[in-house]
């Protein structure tokens, strides 16, 4: 019995959680220097696409950023062997264009630090007593390794979560910002419609319109006219992706594509997306605390979209910490520890085992949140104190 009690982790109190999170955070920071060195090698980082697009804007050749031959010229100035195409919509240029005035190494460090800080501050507003567990979240470490968009989009998602209850119009403005990567907001329209949150819908529409006009005014019509040419590049990446490419993704579609089952992958993803939408519609249409609804929505997001990478997952800290506050069963602590480390653990086992189990983790997370929807009072806040 004492043996079982140990593995129930009853000894894992708040002070130990904080201490372990501090250790994990500093160990994570220690790994960033190695990843930075790797990013400076030929073909070492997808961040090259962001920097080269920003550099072309700074040089006045922004109309060519969606053409691989043109962007190759800029990327070879830092001796990269591979061409990393820029496929994000013009709205994203509003976020990255200042990077064009930095050297590539300085831009990598600046982008990683600023977007991490943004995500950290936005998420801490939800859980003000959990700063160290947020900073040490393994999903954040993966995002930091890649200097990709994970911190930016996850920070926006945290802002949405903090505003949606009391300031739905402001939340809608933040939702519109996710036009830079719309597949991370795939469930948002269904949630807002189910909840009849018309002011949030209006805010999202206005935000998208403003960012579209701003990008057009800043970068010109040529950039917008060239953007559709990037769709063929994105389609090629999906169709020609190799085994490792799909194992680094965290979706149902990618799991089966990694096993060379494209038809089954399409069917399974269609079912996962449909079921996710139905669950969101059901629970966003009932009277329940908005924090619970948001936690469920974020847990289901990796299941609903066919295209999502492991570096996009810092937002999973929100449903995990919500469960920390509300899931109180005998074996809840080991379950919550497993969920907390799952982004890094799933990434670590994906290539050796030829399967990325993140969709299974997200199903488990969603089930736990689902089961908690019938418990607790109506007055609920994102606070784990």
Short mmCIF file of C-alpha atoms in Angstrom, two decimals:
data_model
loop_
_atom_site.label_atom_id
_atom_site.label_comp_id
_atom_site.label_asym_id
_atom_site.label_seq_id
_atom_site.Cartn_x
_atom_site.Cartn_y
_atom_site.Cartn_z
CA UNK A 1 0.00 0.00 0.00
CA UNK A 2 2.83 2.39 0.82
CA UNK A 3 4.35 1.60 -2.56
CA UNK A 4 1.11 2.56 -4.32
CA UNK A 5 0.77 5.69 -2.22
CA UNK A 6 4.17 6.88 -3.43
CA UNK A 7 3.08 6.60 -7.06
CA UNK A 8 -0.11 8.47 -6.32
CA UNK A 9 2.27 11.44 -5.83
CA UNK A 10 0.53 12.72 -2.73
CA UNK A 11 3.93 14.10 -1.68
CA UNK A 12 3.92 16.39 -4.75
CA UNK A 13 2.72 19.55 -3.03
CA UNK A 14 2.79 23.15 -4.26
CA UNK A 15 6.32 23.86 -3.04
CA UNK A 16 7.73 20.78 -4.78
CA UNK A 17 5.86 21.60 -7.99
CA UNK A 18 7.40 25.06 -7.95
CA UNK A 19 10.90 23.70 -7.23
CA UNK A 20 10.72 21.09 -10.01
CA UNK A 21 9.33 23.68 -12.42
CA UNK A 22 12.26 26.01 -11.68
CA UNK A 23 14.74 23.20 -12.32
CA UNK A 24 12.94 22.25 -15.53
CA UNK A 25 12.90 25.87 -16.71
CA UNK A 26 16.63 26.37 -16.25
CA UNK A 27 17.43 23.02 -17.84
CA UNK A 28 15.28 24.04 -20.79
CA UNK A 29 17.09 27.32 -21.18
CA UNK A 30 20.35 25.40 -21.15
CA UNK A 31 19.30 23.45 -24.24
CA UNK A 32 18.54 26.59 -26.24
CA UNK A 33 22.18 27.40 -26.95
CA UNK A 34 22.62 24.04 -28.66
CA UNK A 35 19.43 24.57 -30.71
CA UNK A 36 20.60 28.06 -31.64
CA UNK A 37 23.85 26.60 -32.96
CA UNK A 38 21.87 24.06 -34.98
CA UNK A 39 19.66 26.83 -36.39
CA UNK A 40 22.73 28.66 -37.66
CA UNK A 41 23.80 25.64 -39.74
CA UNK A 42 22.64 25.11 -43.36
CA UNK A 43 18.95 24.24 -43.44
CA UNK A 44 18.77 24.39 -39.69
CA UNK A 45 15.59 26.33 -38.96
CA UNK A 46 12.20 27.17 -40.45
CA UNK A 47 12.76 30.63 -38.97
CA UNK A 48 14.81 31.29 -42.10
CA UNK A 49 11.51 31.81 -43.97
CA UNK A 50 10.43 34.56 -41.56
CA UNK A 51 13.75 36.37 -41.59
CA UNK A 52 14.27 36.21 -45.34
CA UNK A 53 10.74 37.52 -46.01
CA UNK A 54 11.34 40.37 -43.56
CA UNK A 55 14.74 41.13 -45.14
CA UNK A 56 13.15 41.30 -48.59
CA UNK A 57 10.57 43.76 -47.25
CA UNK A 58 13.38 45.87 -45.78
CA UNK A 59 15.14 45.81 -49.16
CA UNK A 60 11.99 46.84 -51.04
CA UNK A 61 11.45 43.51 -52.81
CA UNK A 62 8.49 42.31 -50.78
CA UNK A 63 6.47 41.42 -53.89
CA UNK A 64 8.82 38.46 -54.45
CA UNK A 65 8.63 36.83 -51.01
CA UNK A 66 6.28 34.07 -52.19
CA UNK A 67 8.57 33.00 -55.05
CA UNK A 68 11.16 30.36 -54.07
CA UNK A 69 13.78 31.52 -56.59
CA UNK A 70 13.71 35.04 -55.19
CA UNK A 71 13.76 34.05 -51.54
CA UNK A 72 16.61 31.60 -52.22
CA UNK A 73 18.88 34.53 -53.07
CA UNK A 74 18.38 36.09 -49.65
CA UNK A 75 18.66 32.81 -47.77
CA UNK A 76 21.99 31.99 -49.39
CA UNK A 77 23.49 35.14 -47.89
CA UNK A 78 23.63 33.20 -44.62
CA UNK A 79 24.92 30.03 -46.30
CA UNK A 80 21.80 27.94 -45.89
CA UNK A 81 21.67 24.94 -48.21
CA UNK A 82 17.89 24.47 -48.30
CA UNK A 83 15.24 26.87 -49.49
CA UNK A 84 12.61 27.43 -46.81
CA UNK A 85 9.55 28.93 -48.55
CA UNK A 86 7.40 31.61 -46.97
CA UNK A 87 3.78 30.46 -47.06
CA UNK A 88 2.07 32.55 -44.38
CA UNK A 89 -0.64 35.05 -45.35
CA UNK A 90 0.31 38.74 -45.78
CA UNK A 91 -1.17 39.52 -42.37
CA UNK A 92 1.78 37.73 -40.79
CA UNK A 93 4.20 40.19 -42.35
CA UNK A 94 2.91 42.82 -39.94
CA UNK A 95 4.46 40.76 -37.14
CA UNK A 96 7.81 39.84 -38.71
CA UNK A 97 8.80 42.80 -40.90
CA UNK A 98 11.02 44.44 -38.21
CA UNK A 99 13.20 41.32 -38.23
CA UNK A 100 14.51 42.37 -41.64
CA UNK A 101 16.63 45.05 -39.98
CA UNK A 102 18.48 42.47 -37.85
CA UNK A 103 21.12 39.94 -38.81
CA UNK A 104 19.82 36.38 -39.01
CA UNK A 105 21.30 35.28 -35.63
CA UNK A 106 20.08 38.44 -33.88
CA UNK A 107 16.63 38.08 -35.44
CA UNK A 108 16.38 34.45 -34.25
CA UNK A 109 17.20 35.42 -30.67
CA UNK A 110 14.95 38.49 -30.73
CA UNK A 111 11.95 36.65 -32.16
CA UNK A 112 12.28 33.77 -29.69
CA UNK A 113 12.69 36.05 -26.67
CA UNK A 114 9.92 38.51 -27.55
CA UNK A 115 7.33 35.89 -28.50
CA UNK A 116 8.16 33.79 -25.42
CA UNK A 117 7.72 36.87 -23.24
CA UNK A 118 4.39 37.65 -24.89
CA UNK A 119 3.13 34.08 -24.37
CA UNK A 120 4.37 34.00 -20.80
CA UNK A 121 2.69 37.27 -19.82
CA UNK A 122 -0.58 36.41 -21.58
CA UNK A 123 -0.78 32.94 -20.03
CA UNK A 124 0.18 34.14 -16.57
CA UNK A 125 -2.89 36.39 -16.61
CA UNK A 126 -4.93 33.18 -16.54
CA UNK A 127 -2.87 31.48 -13.83
CA UNK A 128 -1.16 34.20 -11.77
CA UNK A 129 0.13 31.75 -9.13
CA UNK A 130 1.70 29.32 -11.64
CA UNK A 131 4.51 31.33 -13.24
CA UNK A 132 7.19 28.66 -12.99
CA UNK A 133 5.06 25.74 -14.24
CA UNK A 134 4.10 27.94 -17.19
CA UNK A 135 7.71 28.91 -17.95
CA UNK A 136 8.88 25.31 -17.68
CA UNK A 137 6.05 23.78 -19.74
CA UNK A 138 7.66 21.24 -22.11
CA UNK A 139 5.43 22.39 -24.97
CA UNK A 140 7.05 25.80 -24.62
CA UNK A 141 10.52 24.26 -24.86
CA UNK A 142 9.72 22.71 -28.24
CA UNK A 143 8.42 26.05 -29.48
CA UNK A 144 11.61 27.78 -28.30
CA UNK A 145 13.77 25.24 -30.09
CA UNK A 146 12.17 26.04 -33.44
CA UNK A 147 11.71 29.84 -33.25
CA UNK A 148 8.41 29.30 -35.05
CA UNK A 149 4.94 30.77 -34.52
CA UNK A 150 3.94 28.66 -31.50
CA UNK A 151 4.52 31.31 -28.86
CA UNK A 152 2.80 34.02 -30.87
CA UNK A 153 -0.37 32.07 -31.65
CA UNK A 154 -0.50 30.50 -28.18
CA UNK A 155 -0.13 33.92 -26.60
CA UNK A 156 -3.03 35.18 -28.67
CA UNK A 157 -5.08 32.14 -27.60
CA UNK A 158 -4.30 32.95 -23.97
CA UNK A 159 -5.48 36.54 -24.51
CA UNK A 160 -8.71 35.19 -26.00
CA UNK A 161 -9.22 32.97 -22.97
CA UNK A 162 -8.67 35.85 -20.55
CA UNK A 163 -11.06 38.22 -22.35
CA UNK A 164 -13.87 36.01 -23.57
CA UNK A 165 -15.89 35.96 -20.37
CA UNK A 166 -16.06 39.67 -19.51
CA UNK A 167 -14.95 41.35 -22.74
CA UNK A 168 -16.16 39.26 -25.69
CA UNK A 169 -15.60 42.03 -28.25
CA UNK A 170 -11.95 42.35 -27.20
CA UNK A 171 -11.66 38.57 -27.35
CA UNK A 172 -13.07 38.70 -30.88
CA UNK A 173 -10.41 41.21 -31.87
CA UNK A 174 -7.79 38.73 -30.64
CA UNK A 175 -9.50 35.86 -32.48
CA UNK A 176 -9.16 37.80 -35.71
CA UNK A 177 -5.40 37.98 -35.16
CA UNK A 178 -5.22 34.21 -35.62
CA UNK A 179 -5.78 34.77 -39.34
CA UNK A 180 -1.99 34.42 -39.48
CA UNK A 181 -2.50 30.71 -38.77
CA UNK A 182 -6.22 30.01 -39.06
CA UNK A 183 -6.05 26.26 -38.48
CA UNK A 184 -5.27 26.85 -34.79
CA UNK A 185 -8.65 28.62 -34.57
CA UNK A 186 -10.61 26.02 -36.52
CA UNK A 187 -13.10 25.44 -33.66
CA UNK A 188 -13.55 29.10 -32.73
CA UNK A 189 -16.34 29.94 -35.22
CA UNK A 190 -18.42 26.96 -34.11
CA UNK A 191 -17.90 27.81 -30.44
CA UNK A 192 -18.92 31.43 -30.87
CA UNK A 193 -21.98 30.54 -32.94
CA UNK A 194 -23.08 27.90 -30.44
CA UNK A 195 -22.71 30.38 -27.58
CA UNK A 196 -24.37 33.16 -29.61
CA UNK A 197 -21.47 35.46 -28.83
CA UNK A 198 -22.28 37.98 -31.54
CA UNK A 199 -20.02 40.71 -30.19
CA UNK A 200 -17.04 38.36 -30.31
CA UNK A 201 -17.93 37.40 -33.88
CA UNK A 202 -18.14 41.08 -34.78
CA UNK A 203 -14.79 41.75 -33.14
CA UNK A 204 -13.16 38.91 -35.08
CA UNK A 205 -14.57 40.17 -38.39
CA UNK A 206 -13.39 43.72 -37.69
CA UNK A 207 -9.94 42.52 -36.65
CA UNK A 208 -9.50 40.48 -39.84
CA UNK A 209 -10.64 43.43 -41.94
CA UNK A 210 -8.27 45.85 -40.22
CA UNK A 211 -5.25 43.54 -40.47
CA UNK A 212 -6.04 42.83 -44.13
CA UNK A 213 -6.22 46.54 -44.93
CA UNK A 214 -3.10 47.26 -42.88
CA UNK A 215 -1.05 44.61 -44.67
CA UNK A 216 -2.30 45.85 -48.04
CA UNK A 217 -1.47 49.46 -47.22
CA UNK A 218 1.96 48.60 -45.80
CA UNK A 219 3.13 46.03 -48.35
CA UNK A 220 1.09 46.71 -51.48
CA UNK A 221 -1.19 44.83 -53.82
CA UNK A 222 1.66 42.86 -55.36
CA UNK A 223 2.19 40.90 -52.15
CA UNK A 224 -1.48 39.98 -51.98
CA UNK A 225 -1.57 39.00 -55.65
CA UNK A 226 1.49 36.80 -55.18
CA UNK A 227 0.21 35.08 -52.04
CA UNK A 228 -1.98 32.48 -53.86
CA UNK A 229 1.17 31.12 -55.50
CA UNK A 230 2.26 29.85 -52.08
CA UNK A 231 -0.75 27.54 -51.88
CA UNK A 232 0.86 25.16 -54.37
CA UNK A 233 3.98 25.07 -52.18
CA UNK A 234 1.90 24.21 -49.11
CA UNK A 235 0.06 21.50 -51.04
CA UNK A 236 3.36 20.05 -52.22
CA UNK A 237 4.67 19.92 -48.64
CA UNK A 238 1.59 17.99 -47.54
CA UNK A 239 1.61 15.59 -50.49
CA UNK A 240 5.35 14.97 -50.64
CA UNK A 241 6.11 15.04 -46.92
CA UNK A 242 8.32 12.19 -45.74
CA UNK A 243 7.94 9.93 -42.72
CA UNK A 244 9.70 12.33 -40.34
CA UNK A 245 7.68 15.30 -41.60
CA UNK A 246 4.42 13.71 -40.50
CA UNK A 247 5.79 12.31 -37.23
CA UNK A 248 6.68 15.85 -36.17
CA UNK A 249 3.03 16.79 -36.53
CA UNK A 250 0.44 16.14 -33.83
CA UNK A 251 -2.78 15.45 -35.74
CA UNK A 252 -4.86 12.39 -36.53
CA UNK A 253 -4.20 12.94 -40.24
CA UNK A 254 -0.44 13.06 -39.76
CA UNK A 255 -0.45 9.96 -37.56
CA UNK A 256 -1.92 7.83 -40.34
CA UNK A 257 0.00 9.55 -43.13
CA UNK A 258 3.20 8.56 -41.33
CA UNK A 259 2.06 4.96 -41.82
CA UNK A 260 1.52 5.64 -45.55
CA UNK A 261 -2.28 5.46 -45.29
CA UNK A 262 -3.45 8.66 -47.04
CA UNK A 263 -7.06 7.55 -47.64
CA UNK A 264 -7.49 6.32 -44.07
CA UNK A 265 -5.84 9.50 -42.82
CA UNK A 266 -8.35 11.69 -44.66
CA UNK A 267 -11.33 9.68 -43.39
CA UNK A 268 -10.08 9.54 -39.81
CA UNK A 269 -9.32 13.25 -39.77
CA UNK A 270 -12.76 14.01 -41.15
CA UNK A 271 -14.33 12.01 -38.33
CA UNK A 272 -12.10 13.62 -35.69
CA UNK A 273 -12.90 17.11 -36.95
CA UNK A 274 -16.62 16.42 -37.10
CA UNK A 275 -16.74 14.93 -33.62
CA UNK A 276 -14.72 17.82 -32.22
CA UNK A 277 -17.13 20.31 -33.75
CA UNK A 278 -20.14 18.44 -32.37
CA UNK A 279 -18.67 18.31 -28.86
CA UNK A 280 -17.80 22.02 -28.97
CA UNK A 281 -21.24 22.90 -30.28
CA UNK A 282 -22.91 20.90 -27.53
CA UNK A 283 -20.97 22.35 -24.62
CA UNK A 284 -20.65 25.92 -25.84
CA UNK A 285 -24.43 26.05 -26.22
CA UNK A 286 -25.14 25.22 -22.56
CA UNK A 287 -24.82 27.36 -19.45
CA UNK A 288 -21.37 26.55 -18.10
CA UNK A 289 -18.37 28.63 -17.00
CA UNK A 290 -16.52 30.02 -20.01
CA UNK A 291 -13.19 28.84 -18.55
CA UNK A 292 -14.28 25.22 -18.81
CA UNK A 293 -15.45 25.73 -22.35
CA UNK A 294 -12.15 27.32 -23.38
CA UNK A 295 -10.15 24.52 -21.75
CA UNK A 296 -12.14 21.94 -23.72
CA UNK A 297 -11.81 23.90 -26.95
CA UNK A 298 -8.02 24.13 -26.67
CA UNK A 299 -7.71 20.45 -25.76
CA UNK A 300 -9.69 19.50 -28.88
CA UNK A 301 -7.89 21.87 -31.26
CA UNK A 302 -5.08 19.42 -32.20
CA UNK A 303 -7.75 16.81 -32.96
CA UNK A 304 -9.82 19.13 -35.15
CA UNK A 305 -7.13 20.30 -37.56
CA UNK A 306 -5.19 18.13 -40.02
CA UNK A 307 -2.06 20.32 -39.94
CA UNK A 308 -0.34 21.19 -36.67
CA UNK A 309 3.23 20.75 -35.50
CA UNK A 310 4.61 20.04 -32.04
CA UNK A 311 6.00 23.57 -31.85
CA UNK A 312 2.43 24.92 -31.98
CA UNK A 313 1.48 23.42 -28.60
CA UNK A 314 2.34 25.97 -25.87
CA UNK A 315 -1.41 26.66 -25.68
CA UNK A 316 -1.97 23.19 -24.16
CA UNK A 317 -0.68 24.56 -20.87
CA UNK A 318 -4.12 26.19 -20.46
CA UNK A 319 -6.22 22.99 -20.35
CA UNK A 320 -3.50 21.22 -18.35
CA UNK A 321 -3.42 23.88 -15.64
CA UNK A 322 -7.21 24.09 -15.66
CA UNK A 323 -7.24 20.39 -14.84
CA UNK A 324 -4.63 20.97 -12.13
CA UNK A 325 -7.15 23.26 -10.46
CA UNK A 326 -10.26 21.13 -10.97
CA UNK A 327 -9.38 17.45 -11.45
CA UNK A 328 -9.25 15.96 -7.94
CA UNK A 329 -9.29 12.17 -8.07
CA UNK A 330 -7.10 9.53 -6.44
CA UNK A 331 -4.73 9.17 -9.39
CA UNK A 332 -5.11 12.73 -10.64
CA UNK A 333 -1.57 13.82 -9.81
CA UNK A 334 0.31 11.22 -11.90
CA UNK A 335 -2.22 11.77 -14.69
CA UNK A 336 -1.65 15.52 -14.60
CA UNK A 337 2.14 15.12 -14.54
CA UNK A 338 1.86 12.88 -17.61
CA UNK A 339 -0.27 15.46 -19.41
CA UNK A 340 2.13 18.23 -18.44
CA UNK A 341 5.20 16.51 -19.93
CA UNK A 342 3.31 14.97 -22.86
CA UNK A 343 4.30 17.48 -25.60
CA UNK A 344 7.99 16.73 -25.14
CA UNK A 345 7.52 13.04 -24.40
CA UNK A 346 5.36 12.50 -27.49
CA UNK A 347 7.88 14.33 -29.64
CA UNK A 348 10.73 12.24 -28.19
CA UNK A 349 9.09 8.87 -28.91
CA UNK A 350 7.60 9.76 -32.30
CA UNK A 351 10.56 8.93 -34.52
CA UNK A 352 11.79 5.83 -32.60
CA UNK A 353 8.29 4.33 -32.39
CA UNK A 354 7.04 5.62 -35.78
CA UNK A 355 3.97 7.11 -34.12
CA UNK A 356 3.23 10.47 -32.51
CA UNK A 357 0.74 9.74 -29.72
CA UNK A 358 -0.29 13.39 -29.18
CA UNK A 359 -3.83 12.84 -30.55
CA UNK A 360 -4.35 10.13 -27.91
CA UNK A 361 -3.12 12.51 -25.21
CA UNK A 362 -5.52 15.21 -26.43
CA UNK A 363 -8.40 12.74 -26.37
CA UNK A 364 -7.55 11.86 -22.76
CA UNK A 365 -7.30 15.53 -21.86
CA UNK A 366 -10.64 16.32 -23.49
CA UNK A 367 -12.31 13.38 -21.73
CA UNK A 368 -11.08 14.56 -18.34
CA UNK A 369 -12.32 18.10 -18.98
CA UNK A 370 -15.59 16.73 -20.33
CA UNK A 371 -16.10 14.72 -17.15
CA UNK A 372 -15.49 17.82 -15.03
CA UNK A 373 -18.19 19.80 -16.82
CA UNK A 374 -20.80 18.37 -14.51
CA UNK A 375 -18.91 19.34 -11.36
CA UNK A 376 -18.26 22.57 -9.55
CA UNK A 377 -20.08 25.85 -9.29
CA UNK A 378 -20.84 28.43 -11.89
CA UNK A 379 -18.36 30.95 -10.47
CA UNK A 380 -15.03 29.82 -11.81
CA UNK A 381 -11.83 31.61 -12.70
CA UNK A 382 -8.55 30.67 -14.36
CA UNK A 383 -6.69 30.53 -11.06
CA UNK A 384 -5.02 27.54 -9.45
CA UNK A 385 -4.46 29.11 -6.06
#
